CSV table of C-alpha atoms in Angstrom, one decimal:
chain,number,residue,atom,x,y,z
A,1,UNK,CA,126.0,114.0,122.3
A,2,UNK,CA,128.4,112.4,121.8
A,3,UNK,CA,126.5,109.2,120.8
A,4,UNK,CA,128.5,106.0,120.2
A,5,UNK,CA,127.0,103.1,118.3
A,6,UNK,CA,128.8,99.8,118.3
A,7,UNK,CA,127.9,97.2,115.6
A,8,UNK,CA,129.1,93.8,116.8
A,9,UNK,CA,128.4,90.1,117.3
A,10,UNK,CA,126.4,89.4,120.4
A,11,UNK,CA,128.5,89.7,123.6
A,12,UNK,CA,127.8,89.1,127.3
A,13,UNK,CA,126.3,91.8,129.5
A,14,UNK,CA,129.6,91.7,131.5
A,15,UNK,CA,131.7,92.5,128.4
A,16,UNK,CA,129.3,95.3,127.4
A,17,UNK,CA,129.3,96.7,130.9
A,18,UNK,CA,133.1,97.0,130.9
A,19,UNK,CA,133.3,98.3,127.4
A,20,UNK,CA,130.7,101.0,127.9
A,21,UNK,CA,132.6,102.2,130.9
A,22,UNK,CA,136.0,102.3,129.1
A,23,UNK,CA,134.6,104.0,126.0
A,24,UNK,CA,132.8,106.6,128.2
A,25,UNK,CA,136.0,107.3,130.1
A,26,UNK,CA,138.0,107.7,126.9
A,27,UNK,CA,135.4,110.3,125.6
A,28,UNK,CA,135.3,112.2,128.9
A,29,UNK,CA,139.0,112.5,129.1
A,30,UNK,CA,139.7,113.2,125.4
A,31,UNK,CA,136.8,115.6,124.7
A,32,UNK,CA,136.4,117.1,128.2
A,33,UNK,CA,132.6,116.3,128.3
A,34,UNK,CA,130.4,115.4,131.2
A,35,UNK,CA,130.0,111.6,131.6
A,36,UNK,CA,126.1,111.9,131.6
A,37,UNK,CA,126.4,113.5,128.1
A,38,UNK,CA,127.8,110.2,126.7
A,39,UNK,CA,125.4,107.5,125.4
A,40,UNK,CA,126.5,104.2,124.0
A,41,UNK,CA,124.3,101.9,121.9
A,42,UNK,CA,125.2,98.2,121.1
A,43,UNK,CA,123.7,96.9,117.9
A,44,UNK,CA,124.2,93.1,117.8
A,45,UNK,CA,124.1,91.3,114.5
A,46,UNK,CA,123.6,87.6,114.2
A,47,UNK,CA,126.0,85.7,111.8
A,48,UNK,CA,123.3,85.6,109.1
A,49,UNK,CA,122.9,89.4,109.1
A,50,UNK,CA,126.6,90.2,108.4
A,51,UNK,CA,128.9,89.4,105.5
A,52,UNK,CA,132.5,90.1,104.7
A,53,UNK,CA,134.0,89.5,101.3
A,54,UNK,CA,130.6,88.7,100.0
A,55,UNK,CA,130.2,85.7,102.4
A,56,UNK,CA,127.7,85.6,105.3
A,57,UNK,CA,129.2,85.1,108.8
A,58,UNK,CA,127.2,81.9,109.0
A,59,UNK,CA,129.1,80.6,106.0
A,60,UNK,CA,132.6,81.7,107.1
A,61,UNK,CA,135.0,79.5,109.1
A,62,UNK,CA,136.3,80.6,111.4
A,63,UNK,CA,133.8,83.5,112.0
A,64,UNK,CA,135.8,86.7,111.4
B,1,UNK,CA,135.3,100.3,104.5
B,2,UNK,CA,133.2,100.4,102.5
B,3,UNK,CA,130.4,99.4,104.9
B,4,UNK,CA,126.9,98.7,103.6
B,5,UNK,CA,123.8,98.7,105.8
B,6,UNK,CA,120.5,97.3,104.4
B,7,UNK,CA,117.3,98.2,106.3
B,8,UNK,CA,114.7,95.8,105.2
B,9,UNK,CA,111.8,93.4,106.2
B,10,UNK,CA,113.0,90.0,107.4
B,11,UNK,CA,114.3,87.8,104.5
B,12,UNK,CA,115.6,84.2,104.2
B,13,UNK,CA,119.2,83.4,104.8
B,14,UNK,CA,119.3,82.2,101.2
B,15,UNK,CA,118.2,85.6,99.9
B,16,UNK,CA,120.7,87.5,102.1
B,17,UNK,CA,123.5,85.2,101.0
B,18,UNK,CA,122.8,86.0,97.4
B,19,UNK,CA,122.3,89.7,97.9
B,20,UNK,CA,125.5,90.0,100.0
B,21,UNK,CA,127.5,88.4,97.2
B,22,UNK,CA,126.0,90.6,94.5
B,23,UNK,CA,126.4,93.8,96.4
B,24,UNK,CA,130.0,93.0,97.2
B,25,UNK,CA,130.7,92.2,93.6
B,26,UNK,CA,129.2,95.5,92.5
B,27,UNK,CA,131.4,97.4,95.0
B,28,UNK,CA,134.6,95.5,94.1
B,29,UNK,CA,134.1,96.1,90.4
B,30,UNK,CA,132.9,99.7,90.6
B,31,UNK,CA,135.3,101.0,93.2
B,32,UNK,CA,138.3,98.6,92.6
B,33,UNK,CA,138.5,97.6,96.3
B,34,UNK,CA,139.5,94.2,97.7
B,35,UNK,CA,136.5,91.9,98.5
B,36,UNK,CA,137.6,91.4,102.1
B,37,UNK,CA,137.3,95.2,102.6
B,38,UNK,CA,133.6,95.1,102.0
B,39,UNK,CA,131.2,94.4,104.9
B,40,UNK,CA,127.4,94.2,104.6
B,41,UNK,CA,125.0,94.5,107.6
B,42,UNK,CA,121.3,93.5,107.4
B,43,UNK,CA,119.0,95.4,109.8
B,44,UNK,CA,115.6,93.7,109.7
B,45,UNK,CA,112.6,95.6,110.9
B,46,UNK,CA,109.3,93.9,111.9
B,47,UNK,CA,106.2,95.5,110.5
B,48,UNK,CA,105.4,97.3,113.7
B,49,UNK,CA,108.8,99.0,113.7
B,50,UNK,CA,108.4,100.7,110.3
B,51,UNK,CA,105.9,103.2,108.9
B,52,UNK,CA,105.2,104.8,105.6
B,53,UNK,CA,102.9,107.8,105.1
B,54,UNK,CA,102.4,107.8,108.8
B,55,UNK,CA,100.9,104.3,108.9
B,56,UNK,CA,102.7,101.4,110.5
B,57,UNK,CA,103.5,98.4,108.3
B,58,UNK,CA,101.3,96.3,110.5
B,59,UNK,CA,98.4,98.5,109.6
B,60,UNK,CA,99.0,98.8,105.8
B,61,UNK,CA,97.5,96.4,103.3
B,62,UNK,CA,99.2,95.2,101.2
B,63,UNK,CA,102.5,95.6,103.1
B,64,UNK,CA,104.5,98.1,100.9
C,1,UNK,CA,112.2,100.2,102.2
C,2,UNK,CA,114.6,98.7,101.5
C,3,UNK,CA,117.0,101.5,102.4
C,4,UNK,CA,120.7,101.0,101.7
C,5,UNK,CA,123.4,103.2,103.3
C,6,UNK,CA,127.0,103.0,102.0
C,7,UNK,CA,129.8,104.4,104.2
C,8,UNK,CA,132.8,105.1,102.0
C,9,UNK,CA,135.6,107.4,101.1
C,10,UNK,CA,134.5,110.1,98.6
C,11,UNK,CA,133.9,108.8,95.1
C,12,UNK,CA,133.1,110.5,91.8
C,13,UNK,CA,129.5,111.0,90.8
C,14,UNK,CA,130.0,108.6,87.9
C,15,UNK,CA,131.0,105.8,90.2
C,16,UNK,CA,128.1,106.5,92.5
C,17,UNK,CA,125.7,106.6,89.6
C,18,UNK,CA,126.9,103.2,88.4
C,19,UNK,CA,126.9,101.6,91.9
C,20,UNK,CA,123.4,102.9,92.8
C,21,UNK,CA,122.1,101.3,89.6
C,22,UNK,CA,123.8,98.0,90.2
C,23,UNK,CA,122.8,97.7,93.9
C,24,UNK,CA,119.2,98.6,93.0
C,25,UNK,CA,119.1,95.9,90.3
C,26,UNK,CA,120.5,93.4,92.8
C,27,UNK,CA,117.7,94.2,95.3
C,28,UNK,CA,115.0,94.2,92.7
C,29,UNK,CA,116.0,90.8,91.4
C,30,UNK,CA,116.8,89.1,94.7
C,31,UNK,CA,113.9,90.5,96.8
C,32,UNK,CA,111.3,91.0,94.0
C,33,UNK,CA,110.6,94.6,95.0
C,34,UNK,CA,109.7,97.6,92.9
C,35,UNK,CA,112.7,99.7,91.8
C,36,UNK,CA,111.1,102.9,93.2
C,37,UNK,CA,110.9,101.3,96.7
C,38,UNK,CA,114.7,101.1,96.8
C,39,UNK,CA,116.7,104.1,98.2
C,40,UNK,CA,120.4,104.4,98.4
C,41,UNK,CA,122.4,106.8,100.6
C,42,UNK,CA,126.1,107.5,100.3
C,43,UNK,CA,127.8,108.7,103.4
C,44,UNK,CA,131.3,109.9,102.5
C,45,UNK,CA,134.0,110.1,105.2
C,46,UNK,CA,137.2,112.0,104.8
C,47,UNK,CA,140.4,110.3,105.9
C,48,UNK,CA,140.5,112.1,109.3
C,49,UNK,CA,137.0,110.8,110.2
C,50,UNK,CA,137.8,107.1,109.9
C,51,UNK,CA,140.2,104.8,111.6
C,52,UNK,CA,141.2,101.2,111.2
C,53,UNK,CA,143.4,99.3,113.8
C,54,UNK,CA,143.3,102.5,115.9
C,55,UNK,CA,145.0,104.6,113.2
C,56,UNK,CA,143.2,107.4,111.4
C,57,UNK,CA,143.0,107.1,107.6
C,58,UNK,CA,145.1,110.3,107.3
C,59,UNK,CA,147.9,108.6,109.2
C,60,UNK,CA,147.8,105.2,107.3
C,61,UNK,CA,149.9,104.6,104.2
C,62,UNK,CA,148.7,103.4,101.8
C,63,UNK,CA,145.2,104.5,102.7
C,64,UNK,CA,143.2,101.2,103.2
D,1,UNK,CA,133.3,94.2,112.7
D,2,UNK,CA,133.2,95.6,115.3
D,3,UNK,CA,132.3,99.0,113.7
D,4,UNK,CA,132.1,102.0,116.0
D,5,UNK,CA,130.3,105.2,114.9
D,6,UNK,CA,130.7,108.4,117.0
D,7,UNK,CA,128.2,111.2,116.5
D,8,UNK,CA,129.7,114.4,117.8
D,9,UNK,CA,130.4,118.1,117.3
D,10,UNK,CA,133.5,118.8,115.1
D,11,UNK,CA,136.8,118.0,116.9
D,12,UNK,CA,140.4,118.4,116.0
D,13,UNK,CA,142.3,115.7,114.2
D,14,UNK,CA,144.5,115.3,117.2
D,15,UNK,CA,141.6,114.6,119.5
D,16,UNK,CA,140.1,112.1,117.0
D,17,UNK,CA,143.5,110.4,116.6
D,18,UNK,CA,143.8,109.9,120.3
D,19,UNK,CA,140.2,108.8,120.8
D,20,UNK,CA,140.3,106.3,117.9
D,21,UNK,CA,143.4,104.7,119.5
D,22,UNK,CA,141.8,104.5,122.9
D,23,UNK,CA,138.5,103.1,121.7
D,24,UNK,CA,140.3,100.5,119.6
D,25,UNK,CA,142.4,99.4,122.6
D,26,UNK,CA,139.3,99.1,124.7
D,27,UNK,CA,137.6,96.8,122.1
D,28,UNK,CA,140.7,94.7,121.5
D,29,UNK,CA,141.2,94.1,125.2
D,30,UNK,CA,137.5,93.6,126.2
D,31,UNK,CA,136.5,91.5,123.2
D,32,UNK,CA,139.8,89.8,122.3
D,33,UNK,CA,139.6,90.9,118.7
D,34,UNK,CA,142.4,91.8,116.3
D,35,UNK,CA,143.1,95.5,116.1
D,36,UNK,CA,142.7,95.5,112.3
D,37,UNK,CA,139.1,94.3,112.7
D,38,UNK,CA,138.1,97.5,114.5
D,39,UNK,CA,136.9,100.4,112.4
D,40,UNK,CA,135.9,103.8,113.8
D,41,UNK,CA,133.8,106.4,112.0
D,42,UNK,CA,133.4,110.0,113.2
D,43,UNK,CA,130.1,111.7,112.1
D,44,UNK,CA,130.4,115.4,112.9
D,45,UNK,CA,127.3,117.5,113.2
D,46,UNK,CA,127.3,121.3,113.1
D,47,UNK,CA,125.2,123.1,115.7
D,48,UNK,CA,122.3,123.6,113.3
D,49,UNK,CA,122.0,119.9,112.7
D,50,UNK,CA,121.5,118.8,116.2
D,51,UNK,CA,118.8,119.6,118.8
D,52,UNK,CA,118.3,118.8,122.5
D,53,UNK,CA,115.1,119.5,124.3
D,54,UNK,CA,113.6,120.7,121.1
D,55,UNK,CA,116.2,123.5,120.7
D,56,UNK,CA,118.8,123.5,118.0
D,57,UNK,CA,122.4,123.6,119.2
D,58,UNK,CA,122.8,127.0,117.4
D,59,UNK,CA,120.1,128.4,119.7
D,60,UNK,CA,121.3,126.9,123.0
D,61,UNK,CA,123.7,128.7,125.3
D,62,UNK,CA,125.9,127.4,126.5
D,63,UNK,CA,126.1,124.7,123.7
D,64,UNK,CA,125.5,121.4,125.5
E,1,UNK,CA,117.4,108.3,124.5
E,2,UNK,CA,115.3,108.6,122.6
E,3,UNK,CA,117.6,109.7,119.7
E,4,UNK,CA,116.0,110.7,116.4
E,5,UNK,CA,118.0,110.9,113.1
E,6,UNK,CA,116.5,112.5,110.1
E,7,UNK,CA,118.0,111.8,106.7
E,8,UNK,CA,116.9,114.5,104.3
E,9,UNK,CA,117.9,117.0,101.6
E,10,UNK,CA,119.4,120.2,102.9
E,11,UNK,CA,116.8,122.5,104.6
E,12,UNK,CA,117.0,126.0,106.1
E,13,UNK,CA,117.8,126.5,109.8
E,14,UNK,CA,114.4,127.9,110.3
E,15,UNK,CA,112.7,124.7,109.0
E,16,UNK,CA,115.0,122.5,111.1
E,17,UNK,CA,114.3,124.7,114.2
E,18,UNK,CA,110.6,124.2,113.7
E,19,UNK,CA,110.8,120.5,113.0
E,20,UNK,CA,113.1,119.7,115.9
E,21,UNK,CA,110.6,121.4,118.3
E,22,UNK,CA,107.6,119.6,116.8
E,23,UNK,CA,109.2,116.2,116.9
E,24,UNK,CA,110.4,116.7,120.4
E,25,UNK,CA,106.9,117.7,121.5
E,26,UNK,CA,105.5,114.6,119.9
E,27,UNK,CA,107.9,112.3,121.7
E,28,UNK,CA,107.4,114.0,125.1
E,29,UNK,CA,103.7,113.7,124.8
E,30,UNK,CA,103.5,110.2,123.3
E,31,UNK,CA,106.2,108.6,125.4
E,32,UNK,CA,106.0,110.7,128.6
E,33,UNK,CA,109.8,111.5,128.6
E,34,UNK,CA,111.6,114.6,129.7
E,35,UNK,CA,112.3,117.1,126.8
E,36,UNK,CA,116.0,117.2,127.7
E,37,UNK,CA,116.2,113.4,127.1
E,38,UNK,CA,115.3,113.9,123.4
E,39,UNK,CA,118.1,114.5,120.9
E,40,UNK,CA,117.5,115.1,117.2
E,41,UNK,CA,120.2,114.8,114.5
E,42,UNK,CA,119.8,116.0,110.9
E,43,UNK,CA,121.8,114.2,108.3
E,44,UNK,CA,121.6,116.2,105.0
E,45,UNK,CA,122.4,114.4,101.8
E,46,UNK,CA,123.3,116.3,98.6
E,47,UNK,CA,121.5,115.1,95.4
E,48,UNK,CA,124.6,113.1,94.2
E,49,UNK,CA,124.6,111.1,97.5
E,50,UNK,CA,121.1,109.7,97.2
E,51,UNK,CA,119.3,107.5,94.7
E,52,UNK,CA,115.8,106.2,94.2
E,53,UNK,CA,114.9,103.6,91.7
E,54,UNK,CA,118.6,103.3,90.9
E,55,UNK,CA,118.8,106.9,89.7
E,56,UNK,CA,120.8,109.5,91.6
E,57,UNK,CA,118.9,112.6,92.8
E,58,UNK,CA,121.1,114.7,90.6
E,59,UNK,CA,119.7,112.8,87.5
E,60,UNK,CA,116.1,112.8,88.5
E,61,UNK,CA,113.6,115.4,87.4
E,62,UNK,CA,111.8,116.7,89.3
E,63,UNK,CA,113.9,115.8,92.3
E,64,UNK,CA,111.8,113.4,94.4
F,1,UNK,CA,113.4,110.6,101.8
F,2,UNK,CA,113.0,111.9,104.3
F,3,UNK,CA,113.9,108.8,106.5
F,4,UNK,CA,113.4,109.1,110.2
F,5,UNK,CA,115.1,106.6,112.6
F,6,UNK,CA,114.1,106.5,116.3
F,7,UNK,CA,116.4,104.8,118.8
F,8,UNK,CA,114.4,104.1,121.9
F,9,UNK,CA,113.5,101.6,124.6
F,10,UNK,CA,110.8,99.1,123.5
F,11,UNK,CA,107.3,100.7,123.3
F,12,UNK,CA,103.8,99.4,122.6
F,13,UNK,CA,102.5,99.2,119.0
F,14,UNK,CA,99.9,101.8,120.0
F,15,UNK,CA,102.5,104.3,121.1
F,16,UNK,CA,104.5,103.8,117.9
F,17,UNK,CA,101.4,104.0,115.8
F,18,UNK,CA,100.6,107.4,117.3
F,19,UNK,CA,104.2,108.7,117.1
F,20,UNK,CA,104.7,107.7,113.5
F,21,UNK,CA,101.6,109.6,112.5
F,22,UNK,CA,102.6,112.7,114.5
F,23,UNK,CA,106.1,112.8,113.2
F,24,UNK,CA,104.9,112.3,109.6
F,25,UNK,CA,102.5,115.1,110.0
F,26,UNK,CA,105.2,117.4,111.3
F,27,UNK,CA,107.4,116.6,108.3
F,28,UNK,CA,104.7,117.0,105.7
F,29,UNK,CA,103.7,120.4,107.1
F,30,UNK,CA,107.2,121.7,107.8
F,31,UNK,CA,108.9,120.5,104.6
F,32,UNK,CA,105.9,120.4,102.3
F,33,UNK,CA,106.6,116.8,101.2
F,34,UNK,CA,104.1,114.1,100.3
F,35,UNK,CA,103.1,111.8,103.2
F,36,UNK,CA,104.1,108.7,101.2
F,37,UNK,CA,107.7,110.0,100.9
F,38,UNK,CA,108.1,109.8,104.7
F,39,UNK,CA,109.4,106.6,106.2
F,40,UNK,CA,109.9,106.0,110.0
F,41,UNK,CA,112.0,103.2,111.5
F,42,UNK,CA,111.9,102.3,115.2
F,43,UNK,CA,115.1,100.7,116.5
F,44,UNK,CA,114.4,99.4,120.0
F,45,UNK,CA,117.3,98.7,122.4
F,46,UNK,CA,117.0,96.6,125.5
F,47,UNK,CA,118.5,97.9,128.7
F,48,UNK,CA,121.7,95.9,128.3
F,49,UNK,CA,122.4,97.4,124.9
F,50,UNK,CA,122.4,101.0,126.0
F,51,UNK,CA,124.5,103.0,128.5
F,52,UNK,CA,124.6,106.5,129.8
F,53,UNK,CA,127.4,108.0,131.8
F,54,UNK,CA,129.2,104.7,131.3
F,55,UNK,CA,126.5,102.7,133.1
F,56,UNK,CA,124.3,100.1,131.3
F,57,UNK,CA,120.6,100.8,131.4
F,58,UNK,CA,120.2,97.5,133.2
F,59,UNK,CA,122.4,98.8,136.0
F,60,UNK,CA,120.8,102.3,136.3
F,61,UNK,CA,118.0,103.0,138.7
F,62,UNK,CA,115.7,104.5,137.9
F,63,UNK,CA,116.1,103.7,134.2
F,64,UNK,CA,116.8,107.0,132.4
């Protein structure tokens, strides 16, 4: 606690590495918690497992 | 918002395409929201990542 | 299974009653599952527990 | 998409306002997405709805 | 990690205290992890925020 | 209902089989619910989809 879950399209390890650090810093500074108390999970969805406006990502162009 | 998450066994893209459209229509009509505000996520679990009655899906027959 | 979770602003019981029925019908017809296998959860967020574009719902106008 | 969910103890609106902005900025800069595509949900748990090491928050001291 | 989330009807603190301990013990023994690495979250739904078979809990009798 | 979700590193089917049984037993005995009402989902994260203290699992040693 706190636990952060990010639902997103697949991203590179480098991008996730940077984002995990920035989000953890934001939590540590805003909530005054220890860094080790912060856990971040990435849940990556492929474009046939997400829809917006009733249309699957695989059918949208450009992908939103 | 609203965000809909569906935990399910793997399904075909065609089934997910139809379901995403129907669920979005239901939300738009019931809640009077714009279609583009509705996002649907499918989280597919394999049969060794789900259990009912204490028994993994992979061990149940027929799969429930 | 399947389990549907809907993250939304608070709604009336009447609206949730109608939506739960419509979503369940959509799942039963699209996936050919038994109605009793379908469970729907509503997770209602107040406008200070949701943000879009970095702005809390309580600070947006109109509320999106 | 992306959708961020933060499981945490209750916090003030001011803290959530600041955190939502910082997390959104981090996503926009790291992933090159539009700010309006980022939604943040706060799920606040009271200390009798969370346990660590098998002990409820309400029974831990100091609360971790 | 591991993080356990339990979606349920409201229960007494005493029941949650016992369950959190038992689930943590099960994880520690089965996965050989440290107790302090296990966190449990209870998400309690009222009977108008859950439906089975398309029927809200508040409309079912007996409540399932 | 109840629905249990376990976020974890990948584990063997044998470990998940044992854990699903033990967690279901704990729920049945503590909450006095029918075994068939209990569903367990395993969500397995690879070490580049989880971070603690701002550091991805893939970058931590030993993996925590």
